[in-house]
Amino acid sequence: MLKQLPTHYSRVPMKKLINTFRKKTFSRRYAPHQPDAPLLALEDVTVRYDTGKVLDQISYILTPGSGVAVVGPNGAGKTTLFKVIAGIMDPDDGIVRVSGHEPGGHTCIAYVPQRSEVDWTFPATVADVVMMGRINKMGPFLWPQAEDWEVVRQSLDFVGLTDYSKRQISELSGGQQQRMFIARALAQEAELMLMDEPFNGLDVPAQEKILGILENLQQQSVTYMISMHDLRLAAEQFDQVMLLNKELLGFGSPEEVFTRDLLLVAYQGHLHFVEGEYDTLAVGDDCCEGGPDEYH
């Protein structure tokens, strides 16, 4: 007789879920961490498409507990950068190391794609998707055990979605969808989260909930990189920002990176600076699909 499934499990085969989301979301393989190696290190990473370079000699190091906003215009290479770090794409040149190893062997990396890349009509519950974070802990038959369901429960509770565990993913709001993916990263025990434009289309309360969750994760030494278009949000909520437009133009505090000269180089004339009594406002025009970029 088959084991009784928890009531919030939708009976969608776990292997079918994995095949649906595998290349966009996580790795099943495992690689041990090298002692004293940085969590993330890129050296001269270059990626070329038919149209030319989309990333050009990107180099930087991240330490555990870092929270980084990655900003830049459309086509700057933000999504490509995340896919290279997650091991979904290989760079044409350069080296990527996660705790001393190539990224494709690490289950400690959680990649959350843009919502437009996910098939939200797929018949899965919130608990199903969060359980996907546990596959590296399961046996060959991918059958969740009681301890896996307890981790899923705790992860959903952490992001405030306990009451939504039985919901179909198509029924969630944009903010709830992002929190579901954070819960999956928690179930995965990820140490590095890559979230591609999670704030696009979200109202302020939904953004604040996600920011509060990220702050709690950072206190637990979880590192995250968040791509976004909103310069003001990046400046107000993140200690470190990365300014990208194929090249890494700046990486440091908002005060160090969001200078007039660097912003003009990054946005190539799509920013207009308006002088105020106390500060300067940079306003973008049509450079970004997510709306104008603003930074005080």
C-alpha positions as protocol buffer text, in pm:
chain_id: "A"
residue {
  index: 1
  type: MET
  ca { x: 0 y: 0 z: 0 }
}
residue {
  index: 2
  type: LEU
  ca { x: 122 y: 349 z: -81 }
}
residue {
  index: 3
  type: LYS
  ca { x: 203 y: 578 z: 206 }
}
residue {
  index: 4
  type: GLN
  ca { x: -60 y: 838 z: 288 }
}
residue {
  index: 5
  type: LEU
  ca { x: 32 y: 1169 z: 129 }
}
residue {
  index: 6
  type: PRO
  ca { x: 3 y: 1488 z: 336 }
}
residue {
  index: 7
  type: THR
  ca { x: -318 y: 1675 z: 255 }
}
residue {
  index: 8
  type: HIS
  ca { x: -129 y: 1966 z: 99 }
}
residue {
  index: 9
  type: TYR
  ca { x: 54 y: 1745 z: -151 }
}
residue {
  index: 10
  type: SER
  ca { x: -103 y: 1756 z: -496 }
}
residue {
  index: 11
  type: ARG
  ca { x: 6 y: 1410 z: -623 }
}
residue {
  index: 12
  type: VAL
  ca { x: 198 y: 1569 z: -909 }
}
residue {
  index: 13
  type: PRO
  ca { x: 497 y: 1333 z: -956 }
}
residue {
  index: 14
  type: MET
  ca { x: 811 y: 1490 z: -813 }
}
residue {
  index: 15
  type: LYS
  ca { x: 1011 y: 1387 z: -1121 }
}
residue {
  index: 16
  type: LYS
  ca { x: 766 y: 1577 z: -1343 }
}
residue {
  index: 17
  type: LEU
  ca { x: 809 y: 1886 z: -1127 }
}
residue {
  index: 18
  type: ILE
  ca { x: 1186 y: 1852 z: -1147 }
}
residue {
  index: 19
  type: ASN
  ca { x: 1185 y: 1819 z: -1525 }
}
residue {
  index: 20
  type: THR
  ca { x: 963 y: 2127 z: -1551 }
}
residue {
  index: 21
  type: PHE
  ca { x: 1177 y: 2354 z: -1336 }
}
residue {
  index: 22
  type: ARG
  ca { x: 1525 y: 2195 z: -1335 }
}
residue {
  index: 23
  type: LYS
  ca { x: 1727 y: 2414 z: -1570 }
}
residue {
  index: 24
  type: LYS
  ca { x: 1579 y: 2737 z: -1441 }
}
residue {
  index: 25
  type: THR
  ca { x: 1593 y: 2686 z: -1071 }
}
residue {
  index: 26
  type: PHE
  ca { x: 1838 y: 2456 z: -903 }
}
residue {
  index: 27
  type: SER
  ca { x: 2111 y: 2192 z: -923 }
}
residue {
  index: 28
  type: ARG
  ca { x: 2084 y: 1844 z: -776 }
}
residue {
  index: 29
  type: ARG
  ca { x: 2453 y: 1769 z: -766 }
}
residue {
  index: 30
  type: TYR
  ca { x: 2667 y: 1827 z: -461 }
}
residue {
  index: 31
  type: ALA
  ca { x: 3018 y: 1963 z: -423 }
}
residue {
  index: 32
  type: PRO
  ca { x: 3190 y: 2007 z: -85 }
}
residue {
  index: 33
  type: HIS
  ca { x: 3304 y: 2353 z: 13 }
}
residue {
  index: 34
  type: GLN
  ca { x: 3674 y: 2427 z: 20 }
}
residue {
  index: 35
  type: PRO
  ca { x: 3792 y: 2571 z: 352 }
}
residue {
  index: 36
  type: ASP
  ca { x: 3883 y: 2941 z: 338 }
}
residue {
  index: 37
  type: ALA
  ca { x: 3752 y: 2979 z: -19 }
}
residue {
  index: 38
  type: PRO
  ca { x: 3524 y: 3281 z: -79 }
}
residue {
  index: 39
  type: LEU
  ca { x: 3156 y: 3203 z: -117 }
}
residue {
  index: 40
  type: LEU
  ca { x: 3154 y: 3345 z: -470 }
}
residue {
  index: 41
  type: ALA
  ca { x: 3445 y: 3450 z: -689 }
}
residue {
  index: 42
  type: LEU
  ca { x: 3438 y: 3560 z: -1052 }
}
residue {
  index: 43
  type: GLU
  ca { x: 3753 y: 3629 z: -1250 }
}
residue {
  index: 44
  type: ASP
  ca { x: 3743 y: 3789 z: -1596 }
}
residue {
  index: 45
  type: VAL
  ca { x: 3408 y: 3628 z: -1681 }
}
residue {
  index: 46
  type: THR
  ca { x: 3304 y: 3697 z: -2041 }
}
residue {
  index: 47
  type: VAL
  ca { x: 2992 y: 3577 z: -2225 }
}
residue {
  index: 48
  type: ARG
  ca { x: 2930 y: 3629 z: -2596 }
}
residue {
  index: 49
  type: TYR
  ca { x: 2609 y: 3605 z: -2795 }
}
residue {
  index: 50
  type: ASP
  ca { x: 2575 y: 3636 z: -3172 }
}
residue {
  index: 51
  type: THR
  ca { x: 2528 y: 4010 z: -3126 }
}
residue {
  index: 52
  type: GLY
  ca { x: 2851 y: 4047 z: -2929 }
}
residue {
  index: 53
  type: LYS
  ca { x: 2964 y: 4047 z: -2567 }
}
residue {
  index: 54
  type: VAL
  ca { x: 2691 y: 4055 z: -2305 }
}
residue {
  index: 55
  type: LEU
  ca { x: 2937 y: 4026 z: -2015 }
}
residue {
  index: 56
  type: ASP
  ca { x: 3290 y: 4158 z: -2047 }
}
residue {
  index: 57
  type: GLN
  ca { x: 3564 y: 4056 z: -1799 }
}
residue {
  index: 58
  type: ILE
  ca { x: 3353 y: 4059 z: -1482 }
}
residue {
  index: 59
  type: SER
  ca { x: 3555 y: 4008 z: -1164 }
}
residue {
  index: 60
  type: TYR
  ca { x: 3445 y: 4032 z: -801 }
}
residue {
  index: 61
  type: ILE
  ca { x: 3427 y: 3839 z: -472 }
}
residue {
  index: 62
  type: LEU
  ca { x: 3131 y: 3796 z: -235 }
}
residue {
  index: 63
  type: THR
  ca { x: 3152 y: 3697 z: 130 }
}
residue {
  index: 64
  type: PRO
  ca { x: 2880 y: 3519 z: 333 }
}
residue {
  index: 65
  type: GLY
  ca { x: 2598 y: 3742 z: 454 }
}
residue {
  index: 66
  type: SER
  ca { x: 2628 y: 3994 z: 172 }
}
residue {
  index: 67
  type: GLY
  ca { x: 2317 y: 4155 z: 28 }
}
residue {
  index: 68
  type: VAL
  ca { x: 2376 y: 4304 z: -317 }
}
residue {
  index: 69
  type: ALA
  ca { x: 2146 y: 4495 z: -552 }
}
residue {
  index: 70
  type: VAL
  ca { x: 2244 y: 4449 z: -917 }
}
residue {
  index: 71
  type: VAL
  ca { x: 2130 y: 4741 z: -1130 }
}
residue {
  index: 72
  type: GLY
  ca { x: 2169 y: 4847 z: -1490 }
}
residue {
  index: 73
  type: PRO
  ca { x: 1962 y: 4909 z: -1802 }
}
residue {
  index: 74
  type: ASN
  ca { x: 1789 y: 4639 z: -2005 }
}
residue {
  index: 75
  type: GLY
  ca { x: 2045 y: 4431 z: -2191 }
}
residue {
  index: 76
  type: ALA
  ca { x: 2313 y: 4504 z: -1930 }
}
residue {
  index: 77
  type: GLY
  ca { x: 2371 y: 4132 z: -1867 }
}
residue {
  index: 78
  type: LYS
  ca { x: 2204 y: 4096 z: -1526 }
}
residue {
  index: 79
  type: THR
  ca { x: 2011 y: 3778 z: -1609 }
}
residue {
  index: 80
  type: THR
  ca { x: 2309 y: 3629 z: -1792 }
}
residue {
  index: 81
  type: LEU
  ca { x: 2529 y: 3699 z: -1490 }
}
residue {
  index: 82
  type: PHE
  ca { x: 2289 y: 3514 z: -1261 }
}
residue {
  index: 83
  type: LYS
  ca { x: 2266 y: 3215 z: -1496 }
}
residue {
  index: 84
  type: VAL
  ca { x: 2644 y: 3191 z: -1514 }
}
residue {
  index: 85
  type: ILE
  ca { x: 2674 y: 3201 z: -1134 }
}
residue {
  index: 86
  type: ALA
  ca { x: 2402 y: 2936 z: -1100 }
}
residue {
  index: 87
  type: GLY
  ca { x: 2576 y: 2708 z: -1348 }
}
residue {
  index: 88
  type: ILE
  ca { x: 2289 y: 2722 z: -1599 }
}
residue {
  index: 89
  type: MET
  ca { x: 2519 y: 2884 z: -1855 }
}
residue {
  index: 90
  type: ASP
  ca { x: 2893 y: 2847 z: -1904 }
}
residue {
  index: 91
  type: PRO
  ca { x: 3105 y: 3157 z: -1962 }
}
residue {
  index: 92
  type: ASP
  ca { x: 3303 y: 3178 z: -2283 }
}
residue {
  index: 93
  type: ASP
  ca { x: 3606 y: 3298 z: -2088 }
}
residue {
  index: 94
  type: GLY
  ca { x: 3694 y: 3342 z: -1724 }
}
residue {
  index: 95
  type: ILE
  ca { x: 3642 y: 3150 z: -1402 }
}
residue {
  index: 96
  type: VAL
  ca { x: 3341 y: 3117 z: -1168 }
}
residue {
  index: 97
  type: ARG
  ca { x: 3388 y: 2950 z: -831 }
}
residue {
  index: 98
  type: VAL
  ca { x: 3139 y: 2888 z: -552 }
}
residue {
  index: 99
  type: SER
  ca { x: 3321 y: 2791 z: -233 }
}
residue {
  index: 100
  type: GLY
  ca { x: 3612 y: 2684 z: -449 }
}
residue {
  index: 101
  type: HIS
  ca { x: 3421 y: 2475 z: -705 }
}
residue {
  index: 102
  type: GLU
  ca { x: 3243 y: 2523 z: -1035 }
}
residue {
  index: 103
  type: PRO
  ca { x: 2886 y: 2641 z: -969 }
}
residue {
  index: 104
  type: GLY
  ca { x: 2698 y: 2356 z: -1139 }
}
residue {
  index: 105
  type: GLY
  ca { x: 2780 y: 2117 z: -855 }
}
residue {
  index: 106
  type: HIS
  ca { x: 2631 y: 2321 z: -574 }
}
residue {
  index: 107
  type: THR
  ca { x: 2287 y: 2274 z: -424 }
}
residue {
  index: 108
  type: CYS
  ca { x: 2365 y: 2574 z: -204 }
}
residue {
  index: 109
  type: ILE
  ca { x: 2278 y: 2805 z: -497 }
}
residue {
  index: 110
  type: ALA
  ca { x: 1913 y: 2900 z: -547 }
}
residue {
  index: 111
  type: TYR
  ca { x: 1819 y: 3084 z: -866 }
}
residue {
  index: 112
  type: VAL
  ca { x: 1479 y: 3255 z: -886 }
}
residue {
  index: 113
  type: PRO
  ca { x: 1401 y: 3353 z: -1246 }
}
residue {
  index: 114
  type: GLN
  ca { x: 1179 y: 3639 z: -1355 }
}
residue {
  index: 115
  type: ARG
  ca { x: 813 y: 3554 z: -1307 }
}
residue {
  index: 116
  type: SER
  ca { x: 756 y: 3572 z: -1682 }
}
residue {
  index: 117
  type: GLU
  ca { x: 984 y: 3269 z: -1728 }
}
residue {
  index: 118
  type: VAL
  ca { x: 769 y: 3042 z: -1507 }
}
residue {
  index: 119
  type: ASP
  ca { x: 465 y: 2849 z: -1631 }
}
residue {
  index: 120
  type: TRP
  ca { x: 218 y: 2948 z: -1361 }
}
residue {
  index: 121
  type: THR
  ca { x: -54 y: 2727 z: -1513 }
}
residue {
  index: 122
  type: PHE
  ca { x: 143 y: 2414 z: -1420 }
}
residue {
  index: 123
  type: PRO
  ca { x: -75 y: 2208 z: -1179 }
}
residue {
  index: 124
  type: ALA
  ca { x: 131 y: 2228 z: -861 }
}
residue {
  index: 125
  type: THR
  ca { x: 63 y: 2353 z: -511 }
}
residue {
  index: 126
  type: VAL
  ca { x: 278 y: 2594 z: -314 }
}
residue {
  index: 127
  type: ALA
  ca { x: 396 y: 2303 z: -97 }
}
residue {
  index: 128
  type: ASP
  ca { x: 494 y: 2106 z: -409 }
}
residue {
  index: 129
  type: VAL
  ca { x: 725 y: 2382 z: -529 }
}
residue {
  index: 130
  type: VAL
  ca { x: 882 y: 2435 z: -187 }
}
residue {
  index: 131
  type: MET
  ca { x: 937 y: 2058 z: -158 }
}
residue {
  index: 132
  type: MET
  ca { x: 1147 y: 2078 z: -475 }
}
residue {
  index: 133
  type: GLY
  ca { x: 1413 y: 2235 z: -258 }
}
residue {
  index: 134
  type: ARG
  ca { x: 1448 y: 1903 z: -74 }
}
residue {
  index: 135
  type: ILE
  ca { x: 1527 y: 1678 z: -370 }
}
residue {
  index: 136
  type: ASN
  ca { x: 1899 y: 1669 z: -293 }
}
residue {
  index: 137
  type: LYS
  ca { x: 1808 y: 1520 z: 47 }
}
residue {
  index: 138
  type: MET
  ca { x: 1580 y: 1247 z: -92 }
}
residue {
  index: 139
  type: GLY
  ca { x: 1655 y: 894 z: -204 }
}
residue {
  index: 140
  type: PRO
  ca { x: 1652 y: 767 z: -563 }
}
residue {
  index: 141
  type: PHE
  ca { x: 1271 y: 745 z: -571 }
}
residue {
  index: 142
  type: LEU
  ca { x: 1233 y: 1112 z: -468 }
}
residue {
  index: 143
  type: TRP
  ca { x: 976 y: 1028 z: -202 }
}
residue {
  index: 144
  type: PRO
  ca { x: 950 y: 1300 z: 67 }
}
residue {
  index: 145
  type: GLN
  ca { x: 990 y: 1185 z: 426 }
}
residue {
  index: 146
  type: ALA
  ca { x: 838 y: 1333 z: 741 }
}
residue {
  index: 147
  type: GLU
  ca { x: 1147 y: 1543 z: 806 }
}
residue {
  index: 148
  type: ASP
  ca { x: 1122 y: 1691 z: 456 }
}
residue {
  index: 149
  type: TRP
  ca { x: 763 y: 1800 z: 518 }
}
residue {
  index: 150
  type: GLU
  ca { x: 868 y: 1956 z: 846 }
}
residue {
  index: 151
  type: VAL
  ca { x: 1133 y: 2160 z: 666 }
}
residue {
  index: 152
  type: VAL
  ca { x: 872 y: 2269 z: 410 }
}
residue {
  index: 153
  type: ARG
  ca { x: 637 y: 2371 z: 690 }
}
residue {
  index: 154
  type: GLN
  ca { x: 908 y: 2575 z: 863 }
}
residue {
  index: 155
  type: SER
  ca { x: 1011 y: 2738 z: 536 }
}
residue {
  index: 156
  type: LEU
  ca { x: 655 y: 2842 z: 454 }
}
residue {
  index: 157
  type: ASP
  ca { x: 612 y: 2975 z: 806 }
}
residue {
  index: 158
  type: PHE
  ca { x: 930 y: 3182 z: 771 }
}
residue {
  index: 159
  type: VAL
  ca { x: 792 y: 3363 z: 465 }
}
residue {
  index: 160
  type: GLY
  ca { x: 435 y: 3389 z: 595 }
}
residue {
  index: 161
  type: LEU
  ca { x: 274 y: 3143 z: 353 }
}
residue {
  index: 162
  type: THR
  ca { x: 166 y: 2863 z: 586 }
}
residue {
  index: 163
  type: ASP
  ca { x: -202 y: 2918 z: 503 }
}
residue {
  index: 164
  type: TYR
  ca { x: -126 y: 2899 z: 129 }
}
residue {
  index: 165
  type: SER
  ca { x: 43 y: 2557 z: 121 }
}
residue {
  index: 166
  type: LYS
  ca { x: -253 y: 2389 z: -55 }
}
residue {
  index: 167
  type: ARG
  ca { x: -306 y: 2670 z: -306 }
}
residue {
  index: 168
  type: GLN
  ca { x: -227 y: 2621 z: -671 }
}
residue {
  index: 169
  type: ILE
  ca { x: 65 y: 2839 z: -773 }
}
residue {
  index: 170
  type: SER
  ca { x: -157 y: 3009 z: -1031 }
}
residue {
  index: 171
  type: GLU
  ca { x: -367 y: 3153 z: -747 }
}
residue {
  index: 172
  type: LEU
  ca { x: -82 y: 3348 z: -588 }
}
residue {
  index: 173
  type: SER
  ca { x: -15 y: 3719 z: -621 }
}
residue {
  index: 174
  type: GLY
  ca { x: 320 y: 3837 z: -753 }
}
residue {
  index: 175
  type: GLY
  ca { x: 457 y: 3899 z: -405 }
}
residue {
  index: 176
  type: GLN
  ca { x: 337 y: 3560 z: -281 }
}
residue {
  index: 177
  type: GLN
  ca { x: 504 y: 3392 z: -579 }
}
residue {
  index: 178
  type: GLN
  ca { x: 837 y: 3548 z: -486 }
}
residue {
  index: 179
  type: ARG
  ca { x: 798 y: 3448 z: -121 }
}
residue {
  index: 180
  type: MET
  ca { x: 720 y: 3091 z: -231 }
}
residue {
  index: 181
  type: PHE
  ca { x: 1052 y: 3077 z: -417 }
}
residue {
  index: 182
  type: ILE
  ca { x: 1233 y: 3214 z: -112 }
}
residue {
  index: 183
  type: ALA
  ca { x: 1071 y: 2935 z: 91 }
}
residue {
  index: 184
  type: ARG
  ca { x: 1197 y: 2682 z: -162 }
}
residue {
  index: 185
  type: ALA
  ca { x: 1549 y: 2825 z: -127 }
}
residue {
  index: 186
  type: LEU
  ca { x: 1519 y: 2786 z: 251 }
}
residue {
  index: 187
  type: ALA
  ca { x: 1407 y: 2424 z: 212 }
}
residue {
  index: 188
  type: GLN
  ca { x: 1706 y: 2374 z: -16 }
}
residue {
  index: 189
  type: GLU
  ca { x: 1931 y: 2517 z: 258 }
}
residue {
  index: 190
  type: ALA
  ca { x: 2072 y: 2759 z: 2 }
}
residue {
  index: 191
  type: GLU
  ca { x: 2360 y: 2982 z: 103 }
}
residue {
  index: 192
  type: LEU
  ca { x: 2348 y: 3198 z: -211 }
}
residue {
  index: 193
  type: MET
  ca { x: 2021 y: 3330 z: -355 }
}
residue {
  index: 194
  type: LEU
  ca { x: 1996 y: 3490 z: -699 }
}
residue {
  index: 195
  type: MET
  ca { x: 1664 y: 3669 z: -757 }
}
residue {
  index: 196
  type: ASP
  ca { x: 1602 y: 3816 z: -1102 }
}
residue {
  index: 197
  type: GLU
  ca { x: 1389 y: 4133 z: -1078 }
}
residue {
  index: 198
  type: PRO
  ca { x: 1164 y: 4008 z: -795 }
}
residue {
  index: 199
  type: PHE
  ca { x: 1018 y: 4354 z: -729 }
}
residue {
  index: 200
  type: ASN
  ca { x: 886 y: 4419 z: -1079 }
}
residue {
  index: 201
  type: GLY
  ca { x: 512 y: 4482 z: -1072 }
}
residue {
  index: 202
  type: LEU
  ca { x: 486 y: 4461 z: -692 }
}
residue {
  index: 203
  type: ASP
  ca { x: 324 y: 4727 z: -476 }
}
residue {
  index: 204
  type: VAL
  ca { x: 511 y: 4880 z: -183 }
}
residue {
  index: 205
  type: PRO
  ca { x: 365 y: 4650 z: 89 }
}
residue {
  index: 206
  type: ALA
  ca { x: 463 y: 4340 z: -111 }
}
residue {
  index: 207
  type: GLN
  ca { x: 814 y: 4478 z: -162 }
}
residue {
  index: 208
  type: GLU
  ca { x: 847 y: 4553 z: 208 }
}
residue {
  index: 209
  type: LYS
  ca { x: 751 y: 4197 z: 303 }
}
residue {
  index: 210
  type: ILE
  ca { x: 1020 y: 4055 z: 77 }
}
residue {
  index: 211
  type: LEU
  ca { x: 1279 y: 4304 z: 202 }
}
residue {
  index: 212
  type: GLY
  ca { x: 1199 y: 4208 z: 562 }
}
residue {
  index: 213
  type: ILE
  ca { x: 1248 y: 3840 z: 479 }
}
residue {
  index: 214
  type: LEU
  ca { x: 1579 y: 3913 z: 305 }
}
residue {
  index: 215
  type: GLU
  ca { x: 1701 y: 4109 z: 605 }
}
residue {
  index: 216
  type: ASN
  ca { x: 1625 y: 3812 z: 832 }
}
residue {
  index: 217
  type: LEU
  ca { x: 1809 y: 3581 z: 593 }
}
residue {
  index: 218
  type: GLN
  ca { x: 2112 y: 3808 z: 588 }
}
residue {
  index: 219
  type: GLN
  ca { x: 2131 y: 3787 z: 967 }
}
residue {
  index: 220
  type: GLN
  ca { x: 2161 y: 3409 z: 920 }
}
residue {
  index: 221
  type: SER
  ca { x: 2461 y: 3459 z: 685 }
}
residue {
  index: 222
  type: VAL
  ca { x: 2260 y: 3385 z: 369 }
}
residue {
  index: 223
  type: THR
  ca { x: 2401 y: 3581 z: 75 }
}
residue {
  index: 224
  type: TYR
  ca { x: 2170 y: 3719 z: -191 }
}
residue {
  index: 225
  type: MET
  ca { x: 2197 y: 3911 z: -516 }
}
residue {
  index: 226
  type: ILE
  ca { x: 1885 y: 4091 z: -638 }
}
residue {
  index: 227
  type: SER
  ca { x: 1858 y: 4244 z: -986 }
}
residue {
  index: 228
  type: MET
  ca { x: 1634 y: 4548 z: -1015 }
}
residue {
  index: 229
  type: HIS
  ca { x: 1568 y: 4872 z: -1200 }
}
residue {
  index: 230
  type: ASP
  ca { x: 1472 y: 5093 z: -905 }
}
residue {
  index: 231
  type: LEU
  ca { x: 1786 y: 5287 z: -811 }
}
residue {
  index: 232
  type: ARG
  ca { x: 1620 y: 5453 z: -515 }
}
residue {
  index: 233
  type: LEU
  ca { x: 1515 y: 5118 z: -366 }
}
residue {
  index: 234
  type: ALA
  ca { x: 1866 y: 4984 z: -419 }
}
residue {
  index: 235
  type: ALA
  ca { x: 2020 y: 5287 z: -247 }
}
residue {
  index: 236
  type: GLU
  ca { x: 1782 y: 5283 z: 49 }
}
residue {
  index: 237
  type: GLN
  ca { x: 1764 y: 4909 z: 119 }
}
residue {
  index: 238
  type: PHE
  ca { x: 2101 y: 4761 z: 21 }
}
residue {
  index: 239
  type: ASP
  ca { x: 2445 y: 4812 z: 170 }
}
residue {
  index: 240
  type: GLN
  ca { x: 2614 y: 4703 z: -153 }
}
residue {
  index: 241
  type: VAL
  ca { x: 2519 y: 4773 z: -512 }
}
residue {
  index: 242
  type: MET
  ca { x: 2662 y: 4649 z: -839 }
}
residue {
  index: 243
  type: LEU
  ca { x: 2632 y: 4874 z: -1144 }
}
residue {
  index: 244
  type: LEU
  ca { x: 2641 y: 4667 z: -1460 }
}
residue {
  index: 245
  type: ASN
  ca { x: 2628 y: 4737 z: -1831 }
}
residue {
  index: 246
  type: LYS
  ca { x: 2813 y: 4446 z: -1986 }
}
residue {
  index: 247
  type: GLU
  ca { x: 3113 y: 4563 z: -1784 }
}
residue {
  index: 248
  type: LEU
  ca { x: 3122 y: 4592 z: -1406 }
}
residue {
  index: 249
  type: LEU
  ca { x: 3120 y: 4971 z: -1370 }
}
residue {
  index: 250
  type: GLY
  ca { x: 3099 y: 4987 z: -993 }
}
residue {
  index: 251
  type: PHE
  ca { x: 3069 y: 4762 z: -689 }
}
residue {
  index: 252
  type: GLY
  ca { x: 3045 y: 4902 z: -338 }
}
residue {
  index: 253
  type: SER
  ca { x: 2821 y: 5120 z: -125 }
}
residue {
  index: 254
  type: PRO
  ca { x: 2546 y: 5323 z: -297 }
}
residue {
  index: 255
  type: GLU
  ca { x: 2740 y: 5639 z: -220 }
}
residue {
  index: 256
  type: GLU
  ca { x: 3046 y: 5502 z: -397 }
}
residue {
  index: 257
  type: VAL
  ca { x: 2866 y: 5359 z: -699 }
}
residue {
  index: 258
  type: PHE
  ca { x: 2573 y: 5590 z: -768 }
}
residue {
  index: 259
  type: THR
  ca { x: 2779 y: 5885 z: -884 }
}
residue {
  index: 260
  type: ARG
  ca { x: 2678 y: 6108 z: -1171 }
}
residue {
  index: 261
  type: ASP
  ca { x: 2967 y: 5992 z: -1388 }
}
residue {
  index: 262
  type: LEU
  ca { x: 2912 y: 5619 z: -1337 }
}
residue {
  index: 263
  type: LEU
  ca { x: 2535 y: 5644 z: -1387 }
}
residue {
  index: 264
  type: LEU
  ca { x: 2582 y: 5834 z: -1712 }
}
residue {
  index: 265
  type: VAL
  ca { x: 2821 y: 5567 z: -1838 }
}
residue {
  index: 266
  type: ALA
  ca { x: 2585 y: 5285 z: -1735 }
}
residue {
  index: 267
  type: TYR
  ca { x: 2267 y: 5433 z: -1880 }
}
residue {
  index: 268
  type: GLN
  ca { x: 2431 y: 5604 z: -2178 }
}
residue {
  index: 269
  type: GLY
  ca { x: 2227 y: 5922 z: -2180 }
}
residue {
  index: 270
  type: HIS
  ca { x: 1898 y: 5771 z: -2063 }
}
residue {
  index: 271
  type: LEU
  ca { x: 1924 y: 5946 z: -1726 }
}
residue {
  index: 272
  type: HIS
  ca { x: 1845 y: 6310 z: -1663 }
}
residue {
  index: 273
  type: PHE
  ca { x: 1977 y: 6480 z: -1351 }
}
residue {
  index: 274
  type: VAL
  ca { x: 1754 y: 6733 z: -1176 }
}
residue {
  index: 275
  type: GLU
  ca { x: 1918 y: 6943 z: -908 }
}
residue {
  index: 276
  type: GLY
  ca { x: 1714 y: 6998 z: -591 }
}
residue {
  index: 277
  type: GLU
  ca { x: 1763 y: 7207 z: -280 }
}
residue {
  index: 278
  type: TYR
  ca { x: 1919 y: 6919 z: -85 }
}
residue {
  index: 279
  type: ASP
  ca { x: 2010 y: 6649 z: -338 }
}
residue {
  index: 280
  type: THR
  ca { x: 2017 y: 6537 z: -698 }
}
residue {
  index: 281
  type: LEU
  ca { x: 1749 y: 6325 z: -863 }
}
residue {
  index: 282
  type: ALA
  ca { x: 1835 y: 6095 z: -1154 }
}
residue {
  index: 283
  type: VAL
  ca { x: 1528 y: 6014 z: -1360 }
}
residue {
  index: 284
  type: GLY
  ca { x: 1530 y: 5753 z: -1637 }
}
residue {
  index: 285
  type: ASP
  ca { x: 1318 y: 5770 z: -1951 }
}
residue {
  index: 286
  type: ASP
  ca { x: 1267 y: 5466 z: -2176 }
}
residue {
  index: 287
  type: CYS
  ca { x: 1572 y: 5262 z: -2080 }
}
residue {
  index: 288
  type: CYS
  ca { x: 1392 y: 5013 z: -1861 }
}
residue {
  index: 289
  type: GLU
  ca { x: 1076 y: 4809 z: -1899 }
}
residue {
  index: 290
  type: GLY
  ca { x: 1018 y: 4824 z: -1526 }
}
residue {
  index: 291
  type: GLY
  ca { x: 954 y: 5197 z: -1541 }
}
residue {
  index: 292
  type: PRO
  ca { x: 1170 y: 5500 z: -1475 }
}
residue {
  index: 293
  type: ASP
  ca { x: 1475 y: 5463 z: -1257 }
}
residue {
  index: 294
  type: GLU
  ca { x: 1501 y: 5717 z: -980 }
}
residue {
  index: 295
  type: TYR
  ca { x: 1771 y: 5787 z: -729 }
}
residue {
  index: 296
  type: HIS
  ca { x: 1799 y: 6069 z: -480 }
}
